[in-house]
Amino acid sequence: EPSSKRPRVVLKTGRASTAIAAAGAAARSREPEAAERSQFAGRSGKEPAPRRDADEGKGAVAASQPVLRRPPPPAPSSLQQVGNMVQFDVCGQLFRVPVRLIRSKPSTELAKLVEKHAGGAAPIFVDTAPERFGCILDWYRYGEIFVPKTVPLAAVLQDARRLGLPEEVVVNGAPRSTRPSAARKVGRELLAAVISGWRGFEVFFDALLRRIQAHFEVVGRKGKLPPKPPPPPPPQQSQQQQQHNGEKAAGLSDAAAEEEEEEAYDFPPFVLPLFGETGWIDPSHISSGPRARAVALWLEERGYLCEFTDTELLVSLPLRLKAEVLGGYAFDGEDEELFGEEEEETAGQEAEYAAE
């Protein structure tokens, strides 16, 4: 066409020219994609899906997949929490012990508990008296048990048997057996047989305990009283009166004088009458020697000291002097240590009767 009929295009610099250039670049970038679609349509008769931008595709794939996070580390076990130690919860009191020390005795119950709860986070519970558990741990440390005077020996041996220690252990330098005593078993069965045929024994024994407590409360109140003033000097007496008074004083029995001397420096015991001129004082309850012995044993299990006379049962508190227990024997330091061991064994036997 003639140049006069063509539309005149005036190119202007600035933003318009920049937009036109960008539009042309976009059209040229779509020309290969259009050619590819036409070729594919010529072969298969279908038009391919438009191709997305690479960056846009990566974002879509990342959005469709779940976000993988690193799992938290597992909670450390009790062994990891305290390093190379294990914790035992002994009736509310915690004991921290090296693991290798317990595992060095694999046949014991504590070693088996450590292996069973090796991955647990809580302390291992042990149903034992805390004041005796330290004695058991001494055996793991030294191969020997050290029992103080305040702990019953029989109770420690019972714990040692239950926790799987050997049948023979060294306690305070002497070999001891952890096996149950056959004689004690027979004695317990005998005592149980006497009590089982005793109707109303519990009511009778509770009333007896209250009477004993009331007796010693009265003794305590008397101890608070001020001492009695000395008696006034006797008036002038004739020789005949003095002779009469001397004969009367000589008529006192030696037993009464000894009793008065003993009561001057001791707490008077509780006296339970057993036998009188007509027979048993309380035949509905204590009507035989085995029943009287059973009452004394039960009182000693409660911590009292019992002693029989011909007709009475004397109940005292465990406040005797060592010389009194040994019958006035003069002992030195070595004898005192021996006496302490015998006292521990006696207290341990009483505790074992009470526990079992």
mmCIF file of C-alpha atoms in Angstrom:
data_model
loop_
_atom_site.group_PDB
_atom_site.id
_atom_site.type_symbol
_atom_site.label_atom_id
_atom_site.label_comp_id
_atom_site.label_asym_id
_atom_site.label_seq_id
_atom_site.Cartn_x
_atom_site.Cartn_y
_atom_site.Cartn_z
ATOM 1 C CA GLU A 1 0.000 0.000 0.000
ATOM 2 C CA PRO A 2 1.085 3.530 -0.466
ATOM 3 C CA SER A 3 2.987 4.907 2.436
ATOM 4 C CA SER A 4 0.410 7.640 2.785
ATOM 5 C CA LYS A 5 -2.211 5.090 3.959
ATOM 6 C CA ARG A 6 -0.074 3.274 6.546
ATOM 7 C CA PRO A 7 -0.687 4.233 10.180
ATOM 8 C CA ARG A 8 2.075 6.145 11.587
ATOM 9 C CA VAL A 9 3.659 4.601 14.708
ATOM 10 C CA VAL A 10 5.348 7.021 16.912
ATOM 11 C CA LEU A 11 7.869 5.453 19.293
ATOM 12 C CA LYS A 12 8.198 7.233 22.549
ATOM 13 C CA THR A 13 10.889 6.628 25.076
ATOM 14 C CA GLY A 14 10.128 5.979 28.703
ATOM 15 C CA ARG A 15 7.776 3.520 30.404
ATOM 16 C CA ALA A 16 5.721 2.772 27.288
ATOM 17 C CA SER A 17 8.736 1.638 25.320
ATOM 18 C CA THR A 18 9.858 -0.576 28.212
ATOM 19 C CA ALA A 19 6.439 -2.275 28.423
ATOM 20 C CA ILE A 20 6.367 -2.914 24.665
ATOM 21 C CA ALA A 21 9.797 -4.477 24.824
ATOM 22 C CA ALA A 22 8.780 -6.761 27.692
ATOM 23 C CA ALA A 23 5.640 -7.863 25.844
ATOM 24 C CA GLY A 24 7.671 -8.751 22.802
ATOM 25 C CA ALA A 25 10.136 -10.779 24.859
ATOM 26 C CA ALA A 26 7.286 -12.745 26.446
ATOM 27 C CA ALA A 27 5.768 -13.494 23.024
ATOM 28 C CA ARG A 28 9.086 -14.747 21.692
ATOM 29 C CA SER A 29 9.539 -16.996 24.778
ATOM 30 C CA ARG A 30 6.152 -18.624 24.109
ATOM 31 C CA GLU A 31 6.882 -19.359 20.461
ATOM 32 C CA PRO A 32 8.911 -22.601 21.182
ATOM 33 C CA GLU A 33 6.210 -23.869 23.511
ATOM 34 C CA ALA A 34 3.515 -23.200 20.897
ATOM 35 C CA ALA A 35 5.548 -25.014 18.269
ATOM 36 C CA GLU A 36 5.987 -27.981 20.578
ATOM 37 C CA ARG A 37 2.229 -28.168 21.218
ATOM 38 C CA SER A 38 1.484 -28.089 17.526
ATOM 39 C CA GLN A 39 3.925 -30.913 16.833
ATOM 40 C CA PHE A 40 2.519 -33.051 19.683
ATOM 41 C CA ALA A 41 -1.047 -32.370 18.521
ATOM 42 C CA GLY A 42 -0.097 -33.469 15.019
ATOM 43 C CA ARG A 43 1.203 -36.822 16.243
ATOM 44 C CA SER A 44 -1.360 -37.736 18.961
ATOM 45 C CA GLY A 45 -4.268 -35.486 18.252
ATOM 46 C CA LYS A 46 -4.180 -34.178 21.882
ATOM 47 C CA GLU A 47 -2.918 -30.945 23.135
ATOM 48 C CA PRO A 48 -0.280 -31.248 25.881
ATOM 49 C CA ALA A 49 -0.755 -29.534 29.194
ATOM 50 C CA PRO A 50 0.930 -26.181 29.474
ATOM 51 C CA ARG A 51 4.377 -26.364 31.028
ATOM 52 C CA ARG A 52 4.805 -24.665 34.342
ATOM 53 C CA ASP A 53 7.678 -22.650 35.441
ATOM 54 C CA ALA A 54 10.470 -24.693 37.141
ATOM 55 C CA ASP A 55 10.453 -22.643 40.264
ATOM 56 C CA GLU A 56 6.667 -22.860 40.488
ATOM 57 C CA GLY A 57 6.770 -26.670 40.181
ATOM 58 C CA LYS A 58 9.341 -27.028 42.905
ATOM 59 C CA GLY A 59 7.207 -24.951 45.249
ATOM 60 C CA ALA A 60 4.111 -27.072 44.540
ATOM 61 C CA VAL A 61 5.969 -30.340 45.175
ATOM 62 C CA ALA A 62 7.402 -29.012 48.419
ATOM 63 C CA ALA A 63 3.969 -27.881 49.532
ATOM 64 C CA SER A 64 2.398 -31.287 48.810
ATOM 65 C CA GLN A 65 4.971 -33.285 50.859
ATOM 66 C CA PRO A 66 4.810 -33.369 54.711
ATOM 67 C CA VAL A 67 7.490 -31.566 56.625
ATOM 68 C CA LEU A 68 9.926 -34.045 58.178
ATOM 69 C CA ARG A 69 11.205 -33.057 61.557
ATOM 70 C CA ARG A 70 13.925 -34.693 63.607
ATOM 71 C CA PRO A 71 12.373 -36.786 66.438
ATOM 72 C CA PRO A 72 13.217 -35.710 69.997
ATOM 73 C CA PRO A 73 15.950 -37.720 71.731
ATOM 74 C CA PRO A 74 14.696 -40.525 74.024
ATOM 75 C CA ALA A 75 14.353 -39.747 77.706
ATOM 76 C CA PRO A 76 17.426 -40.901 79.583
ATOM 77 C CA SER A 77 17.023 -43.826 81.933
ATOM 78 C CA SER A 78 17.690 -43.650 85.630
ATOM 79 C CA LEU A 79 21.162 -45.032 85.040
ATOM 80 C CA GLN A 80 21.868 -42.278 82.510
ATOM 81 C CA GLN A 81 20.460 -39.571 84.741
ATOM 82 C CA VAL A 82 22.920 -40.202 87.546
ATOM 83 C CA GLY A 83 25.829 -41.428 85.465
ATOM 84 C CA ASN A 84 26.982 -44.858 86.536
ATOM 85 C CA MET A 85 24.643 -45.065 89.525
ATOM 86 C CA VAL A 86 21.320 -46.692 90.326
ATOM 87 C CA GLN A 87 18.683 -45.372 92.723
ATOM 88 C CA PHE A 88 16.640 -47.499 95.110
ATOM 89 C CA ASP A 89 13.448 -46.209 96.687
ATOM 90 C CA VAL A 90 13.401 -48.002 100.036
ATOM 91 C CA CYS A 91 9.958 -47.174 101.469
ATOM 92 C CA GLY A 92 10.329 -43.481 100.604
ATOM 93 C CA GLN A 93 14.064 -43.054 101.268
ATOM 94 C CA LEU A 94 16.413 -42.916 98.262
ATOM 95 C CA PHE A 95 19.716 -44.788 98.143
ATOM 96 C CA ARG A 96 22.173 -44.085 95.299
ATOM 97 C CA VAL A 97 24.591 -46.926 94.657
ATOM 98 C CA PRO A 98 27.119 -47.691 91.869
ATOM 99 C CA VAL A 99 25.636 -50.072 89.306
ATOM 100 C CA ARG A 100 28.778 -52.194 89.103
ATOM 101 C CA LEU A 101 28.577 -52.805 92.870
ATOM 102 C CA ILE A 102 25.111 -54.367 92.633
ATOM 103 C CA ARG A 103 25.880 -56.249 89.417
ATOM 104 C CA SER A 104 28.937 -57.809 91.037
ATOM 105 C CA LYS A 105 26.501 -60.114 92.908
ATOM 106 C CA PRO A 106 24.280 -61.247 90.020
ATOM 107 C CA SER A 107 22.470 -63.955 91.991
ATOM 108 C CA THR A 108 20.947 -61.517 94.512
ATOM 109 C CA GLU A 109 17.506 -59.970 94.255
ATOM 110 C CA LEU A 110 18.847 -56.419 93.974
ATOM 111 C CA ALA A 111 20.961 -57.358 90.955
ATOM 112 C CA LYS A 112 17.934 -58.953 89.317
ATOM 113 C CA LEU A 113 15.876 -55.814 89.945
ATOM 114 C CA VAL A 114 18.600 -53.660 88.376
ATOM 115 C CA GLU A 115 18.604 -55.798 85.223
ATOM 116 C CA LYS A 116 14.814 -55.828 85.092
ATOM 117 C CA HIS A 117 14.447 -52.036 85.401
ATOM 118 C CA ALA A 118 17.611 -51.049 83.540
ATOM 119 C CA GLY A 119 15.685 -48.852 81.075
ATOM 120 C CA GLY A 120 13.273 -47.326 83.562
ATOM 121 C CA ALA A 121 13.296 -43.670 84.511
ATOM 122 C CA ALA A 122 11.990 -44.064 88.067
ATOM 123 C CA PRO A 123 13.948 -45.333 91.077
ATOM 124 C CA ILE A 124 13.633 -49.045 91.844
ATOM 125 C CA PHE A 125 11.309 -49.712 94.759
ATOM 126 C CA VAL A 126 12.504 -52.080 97.507
ATOM 127 C CA ASP A 127 10.128 -53.064 100.319
ATOM 128 C CA THR A 128 12.584 -53.079 103.245
ATOM 129 C CA ALA A 129 13.114 -50.971 106.348
ATOM 130 C CA PRO A 130 15.420 -48.044 105.418
ATOM 131 C CA GLU A 131 17.354 -48.242 108.703
ATOM 132 C CA ARG A 132 18.407 -51.820 107.822
ATOM 133 C CA PHE A 133 19.008 -51.399 104.095
ATOM 134 C CA GLY A 134 22.404 -49.798 104.682
ATOM 135 C CA CYS A 135 23.541 -52.985 106.448
ATOM 136 C CA ILE A 136 22.652 -54.981 103.327
ATOM 137 C CA LEU A 137 24.632 -52.575 101.129
ATOM 138 C CA ASP A 138 27.666 -53.074 103.371
ATOM 139 C CA TRP A 139 27.710 -56.700 102.313
ATOM 140 C CA TYR A 140 27.948 -55.639 98.664
ATOM 141 C CA ARG A 141 30.830 -53.284 99.501
ATOM 142 C CA TYR A 142 32.885 -55.319 101.967
ATOM 143 C CA GLY A 143 31.474 -58.844 101.927
ATOM 144 C CA GLU A 144 30.459 -58.371 105.575
ATOM 145 C CA ILE A 145 27.483 -56.888 107.400
ATOM 146 C CA PHE A 146 27.927 -54.363 110.179
ATOM 147 C CA VAL A 147 24.884 -54.104 112.455
ATOM 148 C CA PRO A 148 24.769 -51.276 115.034
ATOM 149 C CA LYS A 149 23.332 -51.833 118.493
ATOM 150 C CA THR A 150 20.196 -49.910 117.610
ATOM 151 C CA VAL A 151 19.198 -52.347 114.833
ATOM 152 C CA PRO A 152 17.849 -55.850 115.636
ATOM 153 C CA LEU A 153 20.197 -58.505 114.311
ATOM 154 C CA ALA A 154 17.447 -61.035 113.577
ATOM 155 C CA ALA A 155 15.606 -58.506 111.388
ATOM 156 C CA VAL A 156 18.766 -57.863 109.340
ATOM 157 C CA LEU A 157 19.277 -61.599 108.828
ATOM 158 C CA GLN A 158 15.663 -61.891 107.717
ATOM 159 C CA ASP A 159 16.194 -59.098 105.163
ATOM 160 C CA ALA A 160 19.384 -60.788 103.963
ATOM 161 C CA ARG A 161 17.493 -64.030 103.400
ATOM 162 C CA ARG A 162 14.680 -62.302 101.503
ATOM 163 C CA LEU A 163 17.066 -60.299 99.277
ATOM 164 C CA GLY A 164 18.954 -63.390 98.183
ATOM 165 C CA LEU A 165 22.191 -63.109 100.156
ATOM 166 C CA PRO A 166 24.097 -66.342 100.903
ATOM 167 C CA GLU A 167 22.882 -68.683 103.610
ATOM 168 C CA GLU A 168 25.916 -67.820 105.721
ATOM 169 C CA VAL A 169 27.170 -64.253 106.073
ATOM 170 C CA VAL A 170 29.647 -62.557 108.378
ATOM 171 C CA VAL A 171 27.974 -60.143 110.793
ATOM 172 C CA ASN A 172 30.159 -57.993 113.059
ATOM 173 C CA GLY A 173 33.065 -60.374 112.526
ATOM 174 C CA ALA A 174 31.152 -63.594 113.329
ATOM 175 C CA PRO A 175 29.478 -66.041 110.893
ATOM 176 C CA ARG A 176 25.690 -66.003 110.992
ATOM 177 C CA SER A 177 23.097 -68.116 109.246
ATOM 178 C CA THR A 178 20.273 -66.528 107.280
ATOM 179 C CA ARG A 179 18.250 -69.745 107.274
ATOM 180 C CA PRO A 180 15.096 -69.751 109.382
ATOM 181 C CA SER A 181 15.445 -71.360 112.789
ATOM 182 C CA ALA A 182 13.505 -74.588 113.224
ATOM 183 C CA ALA A 183 13.192 -74.057 116.974
ATOM 184 C CA ARG A 184 11.687 -70.607 116.505
ATOM 185 C CA LYS A 185 9.201 -72.009 114.029
ATOM 186 C CA VAL A 186 8.089 -74.692 116.497
ATOM 187 C CA GLY A 187 7.884 -72.086 119.268
ATOM 188 C CA ARG A 188 5.697 -69.812 117.168
ATOM 189 C CA GLU A 189 3.391 -72.698 116.340
ATOM 190 C CA LEU A 190 3.133 -73.613 120.012
ATOM 191 C CA LEU A 191 2.345 -70.044 121.010
ATOM 192 C CA ALA A 192 -0.255 -69.764 118.256
ATOM 193 C CA ALA A 193 -1.895 -72.983 119.456
ATOM 194 C CA VAL A 194 -2.196 -71.652 123.017
ATOM 195 C CA ILE A 195 -3.671 -68.341 121.849
ATOM 196 C CA SER A 196 -6.082 -69.911 119.354
ATOM 197 C CA GLY A 197 -7.914 -71.760 122.135
ATOM 198 C CA TRP A 198 -8.074 -68.706 124.388
ATOM 199 C CA ARG A 199 -11.469 -67.032 124.103
ATOM 200 C CA GLY A 200 -11.290 -63.273 124.615
ATOM 201 C CA PHE A 201 -7.482 -63.126 124.643
ATOM 202 C CA GLU A 202 -7.215 -59.875 122.672
ATOM 203 C CA VAL A 203 -9.617 -58.035 124.978
ATOM 204 C CA PHE A 204 -7.814 -59.360 128.051
ATOM 205 C CA PHE A 205 -4.362 -58.475 126.698
ATOM 206 C CA ASP A 206 -5.365 -54.927 125.674
ATOM 207 C CA ALA A 207 -6.792 -54.304 129.148
ATOM 208 C CA LEU A 208 -3.565 -55.654 130.674
ATOM 209 C CA LEU A 209 -1.461 -53.269 128.586
ATOM 210 C CA ARG A 210 -3.547 -50.331 129.788
ATOM 211 C CA ARG A 211 -3.130 -51.421 133.411
ATOM 212 C CA ILE A 212 0.634 -51.652 133.008
ATOM 213 C CA GLN A 213 0.807 -48.206 131.421
ATOM 214 C CA ALA A 214 -1.327 -46.683 134.177
ATOM 215 C CA HIS A 215 0.941 -48.244 136.814
ATOM 216 C CA PHE A 216 4.102 -46.660 135.416
ATOM 217 C CA GLU A 217 2.353 -43.320 134.942
ATOM 218 C CA VAL A 218 1.649 -43.328 138.671
ATOM 219 C CA VAL A 219 5.303 -44.167 139.320
ATOM 220 C CA GLY A 220 6.318 -41.199 137.189
ATOM 221 C CA ARG A 221 4.036 -38.828 139.062
ATOM 222 C CA LYS A 222 5.489 -39.991 142.361
ATOM 223 C CA GLY A 223 8.952 -39.213 141.050
ATOM 224 C CA LYS A 224 7.970 -35.555 140.614
ATOM 225 C CA LEU A 225 6.999 -35.137 144.262
ATOM 226 C CA PRO A 226 9.511 -33.439 146.588
ATOM 227 C CA PRO A 227 11.366 -35.735 148.963
ATOM 228 C CA LYS A 228 9.795 -36.353 152.337
ATOM 229 C CA PRO A 229 11.314 -34.402 155.213
ATOM 230 C CA PRO A 230 13.301 -36.467 157.708
ATOM 231 C CA PRO A 231 11.281 -37.654 160.682
ATOM 232 C CA PRO A 232 11.710 -35.745 163.913
ATOM 233 C CA PRO A 233 14.043 -37.259 166.491
ATOM 234 C CA PRO A 234 12.286 -39.698 168.839
ATOM 235 C CA PRO A 235 11.544 -38.490 172.351
ATOM 236 C CA GLN A 236 13.371 -39.724 175.337
ATOM 237 C CA GLN A 237 12.416 -43.369 175.878
ATOM 238 C CA SER A 238 12.930 -45.597 178.818
ATOM 239 C CA GLN A 239 15.207 -48.587 178.583
ATOM 240 C CA GLN A 240 12.220 -50.952 178.557
ATOM 241 C CA GLN A 241 10.607 -49.126 175.581
ATOM 242 C CA GLN A 242 13.882 -49.135 173.691
ATOM 243 C CA GLN A 243 14.205 -52.877 174.183
ATOM 244 C CA HIS A 244 10.627 -53.439 172.991
ATOM 245 C CA ASN A 245 11.188 -51.355 169.852
ATOM 246 C CA GLY A 246 14.380 -53.250 169.120
ATOM 247 C CA GLU A 247 12.593 -56.588 169.305
ATOM 248 C CA LYS A 248 9.875 -55.297 167.010
ATOM 249 C CA ALA A 249 12.422 -54.111 164.459
ATOM 250 C CA ALA A 250 14.231 -57.442 164.646
ATOM 251 C CA GLY A 251 10.969 -59.172 163.857
ATOM 252 C CA LEU A 252 10.919 -57.729 160.346
ATOM 253 C CA SER A 253 11.670 -60.343 157.747
ATOM 254 C CA ASP A 254 14.860 -60.137 155.745
ATOM 255 C CA ALA A 255 12.836 -60.313 152.534
ATOM 256 C CA ALA A 256 10.903 -57.160 153.416
ATOM 257 C CA ALA A 257 14.124 -55.319 154.198
ATOM 258 C CA GLU A 258 15.679 -56.384 150.882
ATOM 259 C CA GLU A 259 12.532 -55.376 149.013
ATOM 260 C CA GLU A 260 12.576 -51.952 150.640
ATOM 261 C CA GLU A 261 16.240 -51.535 149.722
ATOM 262 C CA GLU A 262 15.614 -52.511 146.081
ATOM 263 C CA GLU A 263 12.645 -50.172 145.675
ATOM 264 C CA ALA A 264 14.747 -47.285 146.938
ATOM 265 C CA TYR A 265 16.821 -47.236 143.694
ATOM 266 C CA ASP A 266 14.512 -48.842 141.149
ATOM 267 C CA PHE A 267 11.165 -48.331 139.456
ATOM 268 C CA PRO A 268 8.684 -50.667 141.114
ATOM 269 C CA PRO A 269 7.444 -53.256 138.589
ATOM 270 C CA PHE A 270 3.869 -54.014 137.715
ATOM 271 C CA VAL A 271 2.705 -57.095 139.618
ATOM 272 C CA LEU A 272 0.194 -59.463 138.034
ATOM 273 C CA PRO A 273 -1.085 -61.997 140.606
ATOM 274 C CA LEU A 274 -1.387 -65.478 139.117
ATOM 275 C CA PHE A 275 -1.917 -68.030 141.866
ATOM 276 C CA GLY A 276 -3.384 -67.782 145.365
ATOM 277 C CA GLU A 277 -4.447 -69.989 148.234
ATOM 278 C CA THR A 278 -7.576 -71.119 146.400
ATOM 279 C CA GLY A 279 -5.955 -71.637 143.012
ATOM 280 C CA TRP A 280 -5.670 -69.434 139.933
ATOM 281 C CA ILE A 281 -6.609 -65.809 140.525
ATOM 282 C CA ASP A 282 -8.275 -65.355 137.097
ATOM 283 C CA PRO A 283 -9.207 -68.853 135.893
ATOM 284 C CA SER A 284 -11.255 -67.517 132.972
ATOM 285 C CA HIS A 285 -8.024 -66.305 131.335
ATOM 286 C CA ILE A 286 -4.855 -67.502 133.076
ATOM 287 C CA SER A 287 -5.681 -71.025 134.200
ATOM 288 C CA SER A 288 -2.465 -72.867 133.315
ATOM 289 C CA GLY A 289 1.279 -72.475 133.096
ATOM 290 C CA PRO A 290 1.358 -72.306 129.257
ATOM 291 C CA ARG A 291 -1.143 -69.426 129.298
ATOM 292 C CA ALA A 292 0.926 -67.523 131.857
ATOM 293 C CA ARG A 293 4.036 -68.093 129.725
ATOM 294 C CA ALA A 294 2.174 -66.915 126.615
ATOM 295 C CA VAL A 295 1.197 -63.664 128.352
ATOM 296 C CA ALA A 296 4.811 -63.057 129.375
ATOM 297 C CA LEU A 297 6.073 -63.683 125.829
ATOM 298 C CA TRP A 298 3.520 -61.322 124.328
ATOM 299 C CA LEU A 299 4.494 -58.650 126.853
ATOM 300 C CA GLU A 300 8.158 -59.075 125.966
ATOM 301 C CA GLU A 301 7.270 -58.689 122.297
ATOM 302 C CA ARG A 302 5.893 -55.274 123.289
ATOM 303 C CA GLY A 303 9.262 -54.431 124.871
ATOM 304 C CA TYR A 304 8.573 -55.172 128.543
ATOM 305 C CA LEU A 305 10.769 -57.373 130.741
ATOM 306 C CA CYS A 306 8.984 -60.197 132.527
ATOM 307 C CA GLU A 307 9.969 -62.373 135.455
ATOM 308 C CA PHE A 308 8.053 -65.058 137.338
ATOM 309 C CA THR A 309 7.879 -65.594 141.070
ATOM 310 C CA ASP A 310 6.063 -68.496 142.702
ATOM 311 C CA THR A 311 2.700 -66.763 142.480
ATOM 312 C CA GLU A 312 3.158 -63.565 140.431
ATOM 313 C CA LEU A 313 4.348 -62.148 137.134
ATOM 314 C CA LEU A 314 6.575 -59.072 137.490
ATOM 315 C CA VAL A 315 6.554 -56.703 134.509
ATOM 316 C CA SER A 316 9.378 -54.128 134.325
ATOM 317 C CA LEU A 317 10.608 -51.539 131.871
ATOM 318 C CA PRO A 318 13.846 -52.148 129.909
ATOM 319 C CA LEU A 319 15.746 -49.699 132.118
ATOM 320 C CA ARG A 320 18.088 -52.048 133.929
ATOM 321 C CA LEU A 321 21.754 -51.422 134.556
ATOM 322 C CA LYS A 322 24.303 -53.702 132.952
ATOM 323 C CA ALA A 323 25.657 -54.806 136.312
ATOM 324 C CA GLU A 324 22.141 -55.781 137.367
ATOM 325 C CA VAL A 325 21.658 -57.911 134.272
ATOM 326 C CA LEU A 326 25.010 -59.632 134.764
ATOM 327 C CA GLY A 327 24.283 -60.307 138.428
ATOM 328 C CA GLY A 328 26.831 -57.873 139.864
ATOM 329 C CA TYR A 329 29.732 -59.171 137.771
ATOM 330 C CA ALA A 330 32.462 -56.548 137.421
ATOM 331 C CA PHE A 331 33.261 -56.268 133.713
ATOM 332 C CA ASP A 332 35.834 -54.312 131.754
ATOM 333 C CA GLY A 333 35.698 -52.886 128.252
ATOM 334 C CA GLU A 334 35.957 -56.263 126.512
ATOM 335 C CA ASP A 335 33.169 -57.708 128.641
ATOM 336 C CA GLU A 336 31.064 -54.675 127.853
ATOM 337 C CA GLU A 337 31.473 -55.337 124.132
ATOM 338 C CA LEU A 338 30.537 -58.988 124.650
ATOM 339 C CA PHE A 339 27.509 -57.945 126.663
ATOM 340 C CA GLY A 340 26.454 -55.619 123.860
ATOM 341 C CA GLU A 341 26.546 -58.463 121.343
ATOM 342 C CA GLU A 342 24.440 -60.701 123.610
ATOM 343 C CA GLU A 343 21.978 -57.875 124.153
ATOM 344 C CA GLU A 344 21.713 -57.350 120.381
ATOM 345 C CA GLU A 345 21.033 -61.028 119.804
ATOM 346 C CA THR A 346 18.324 -61.093 122.478
ATOM 347 C CA ALA A 347 16.674 -57.974 121.061
ATOM 348 C CA GLY A 348 16.941 -59.429 117.571
ATOM 349 C CA GLN A 349 15.161 -62.607 118.598
ATOM 350 C CA GLU A 350 12.340 -60.606 120.142
ATOM 351 C CA ALA A 351 12.062 -58.511 116.968
ATOM 352 C CA GLU A 352 11.937 -61.614 114.798
ATOM 353 C CA TYR A 353 9.094 -63.041 116.903
ATOM 354 C CA ALA A 354 7.217 -59.774 116.483
ATOM 355 C CA ALA A 355 7.907 -59.552 112.722
ATOM 356 C CA GLU A 356 7.074 -63.117 111.795
#
